[in-house]
XYZ file of C-alpha atoms in Angstrom:
156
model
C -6.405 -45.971 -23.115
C -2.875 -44.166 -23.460
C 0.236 -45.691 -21.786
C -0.366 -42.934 -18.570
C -3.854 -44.306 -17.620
C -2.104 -47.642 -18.226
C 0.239 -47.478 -15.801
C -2.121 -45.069 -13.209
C -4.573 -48.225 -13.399
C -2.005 -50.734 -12.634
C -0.754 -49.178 -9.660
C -4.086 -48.304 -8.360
C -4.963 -51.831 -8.612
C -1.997 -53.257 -6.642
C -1.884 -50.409 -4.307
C -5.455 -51.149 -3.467
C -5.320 -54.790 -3.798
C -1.844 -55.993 -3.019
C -0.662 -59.432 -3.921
C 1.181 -61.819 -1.590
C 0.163 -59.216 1.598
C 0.828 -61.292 4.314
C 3.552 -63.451 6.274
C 4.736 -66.812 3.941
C 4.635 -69.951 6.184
C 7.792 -71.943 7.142
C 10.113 -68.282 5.564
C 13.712 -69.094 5.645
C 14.851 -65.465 4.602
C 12.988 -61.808 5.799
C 13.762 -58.257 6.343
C 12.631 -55.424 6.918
C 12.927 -52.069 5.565
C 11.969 -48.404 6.279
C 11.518 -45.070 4.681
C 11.283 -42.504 8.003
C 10.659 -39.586 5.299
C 6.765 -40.952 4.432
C 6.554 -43.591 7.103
C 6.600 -46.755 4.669
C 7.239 -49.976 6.303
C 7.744 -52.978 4.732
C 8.894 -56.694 5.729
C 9.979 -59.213 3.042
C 9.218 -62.700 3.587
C 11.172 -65.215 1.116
C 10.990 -69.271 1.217
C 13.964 -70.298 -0.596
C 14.062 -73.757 -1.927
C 17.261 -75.965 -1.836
C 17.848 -74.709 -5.107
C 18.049 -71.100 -3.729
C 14.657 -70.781 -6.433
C 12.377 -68.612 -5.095
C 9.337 -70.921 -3.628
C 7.224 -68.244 -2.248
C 7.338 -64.491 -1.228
C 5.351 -62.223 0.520
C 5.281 -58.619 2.499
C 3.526 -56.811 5.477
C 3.637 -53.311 5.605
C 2.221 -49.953 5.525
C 2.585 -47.218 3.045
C 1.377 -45.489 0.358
C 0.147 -46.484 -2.870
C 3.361 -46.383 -4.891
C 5.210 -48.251 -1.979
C 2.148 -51.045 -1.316
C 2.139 -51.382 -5.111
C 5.889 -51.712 -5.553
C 6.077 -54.445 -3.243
C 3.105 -56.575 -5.026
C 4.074 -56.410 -8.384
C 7.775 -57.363 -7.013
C 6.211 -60.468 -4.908
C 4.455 -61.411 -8.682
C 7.510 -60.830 -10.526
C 10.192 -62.828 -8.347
C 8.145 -65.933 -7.827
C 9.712 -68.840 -8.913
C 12.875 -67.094 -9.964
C 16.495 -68.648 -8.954
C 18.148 -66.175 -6.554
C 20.860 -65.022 -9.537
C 17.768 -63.947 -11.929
C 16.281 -62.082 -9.082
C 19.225 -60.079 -8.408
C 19.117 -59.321 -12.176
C 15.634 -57.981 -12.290
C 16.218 -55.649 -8.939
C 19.630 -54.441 -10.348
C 17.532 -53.633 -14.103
C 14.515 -52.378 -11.795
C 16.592 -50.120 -9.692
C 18.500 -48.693 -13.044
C 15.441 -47.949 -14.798
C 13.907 -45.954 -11.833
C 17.107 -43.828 -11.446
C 18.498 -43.477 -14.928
C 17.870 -45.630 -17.768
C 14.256 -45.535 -19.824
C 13.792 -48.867 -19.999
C 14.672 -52.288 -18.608
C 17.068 -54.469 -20.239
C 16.713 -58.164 -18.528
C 15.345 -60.767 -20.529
C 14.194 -62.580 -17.602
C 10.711 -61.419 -17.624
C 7.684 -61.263 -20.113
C 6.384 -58.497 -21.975
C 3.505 -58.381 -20.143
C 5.999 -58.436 -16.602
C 7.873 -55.575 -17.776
C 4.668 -53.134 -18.400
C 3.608 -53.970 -15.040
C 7.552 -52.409 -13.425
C 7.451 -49.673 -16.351
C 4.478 -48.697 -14.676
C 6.361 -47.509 -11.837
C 9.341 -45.394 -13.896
C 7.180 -42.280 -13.667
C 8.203 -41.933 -10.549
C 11.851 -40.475 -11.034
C 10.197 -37.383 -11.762
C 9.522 -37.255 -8.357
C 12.398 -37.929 -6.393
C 10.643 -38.419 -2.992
C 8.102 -41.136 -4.498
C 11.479 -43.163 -6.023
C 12.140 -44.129 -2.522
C 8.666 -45.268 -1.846
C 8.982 -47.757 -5.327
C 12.673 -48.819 -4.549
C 12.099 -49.618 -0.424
C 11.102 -53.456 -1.128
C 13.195 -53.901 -3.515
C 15.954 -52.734 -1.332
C 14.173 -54.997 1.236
C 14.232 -57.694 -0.552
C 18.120 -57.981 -1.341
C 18.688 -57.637 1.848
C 16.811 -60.294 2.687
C 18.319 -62.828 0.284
C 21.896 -61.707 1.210
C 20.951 -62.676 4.943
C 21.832 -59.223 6.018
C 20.848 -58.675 9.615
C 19.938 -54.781 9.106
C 16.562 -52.801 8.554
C 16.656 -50.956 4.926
C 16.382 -47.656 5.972
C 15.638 -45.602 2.594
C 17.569 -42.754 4.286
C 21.033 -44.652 3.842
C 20.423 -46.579 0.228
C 21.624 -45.105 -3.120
């Protein structure tokens, strides 16, 4: 199996089978976000611990595979991260889906960093980087306690 099929089979997997798709109990940080161009919808749910570590994460939301799959692997990844490492891996995640080849944080695994290269195909279709970036987006939003909707239309 080349690195293509790879990555086609990951997303196809979350996309089809998302992880963490649902609403985390006793949340004590959520937004929501929006991309009115291909009607994804997604709201982040984050349980912070006193140690601003996140305890659990989860999303609701509509949209198509790249967006649905986005948002899984991201509730995977961030698990169990402090809030400082998380904004790490979004900032590298973000970077390597609009400009650089690869990711640079050592934060995450070898195996962790297939699963987001899987979604850096993507910036060759500029439409479908809005659908990978929206819970990402989302989910910065929702640690910063910002009381806005993400609206895909308005983020760089």
């Amino acid at each position: 199996m080349n690195l293509k099929e790879l990555y086609q089979e990951i997303i196809l997997e979350h996309g089809k089978n998302p992880r963490n798709l649902r609403k985390t109990e006793n949340f004590n940080k959520d937004a929501k976000g929006n991309n009115p161009l291909c009607g994804d919808n997604v709201h982040v749910y984050l349980k912070l611990d006193e140690n601003k570590k996140v305890h659990d994460i989860s999303f609701e939301g509509s949209g198509c595979a790249i967006s649905m799959a986005s948002a899984s692997i991201m509730t995977d990844l961030v698990k169990g991260k402090a809030e400082k490492e998380v904004k790490e891996i979004v900032e590298d995640f973000l970077s390597m889906i609009k400009e650089n080849p690869d990711l640079k944080t050592n934060l995450l695994k070898e195996d962790e960093k297939t699963k987001l290269m899987c979604l850096s195909g993507v910036k060759q279709y500029p439409m479908r980087v809005k659908c990978a970036t929206l819970s990402w987006h989302t989910l910065v939003t929702a640690i910063d306690g910002e009381n806005t909707e993400v609206n895909t239309e308005k983020t760089n």
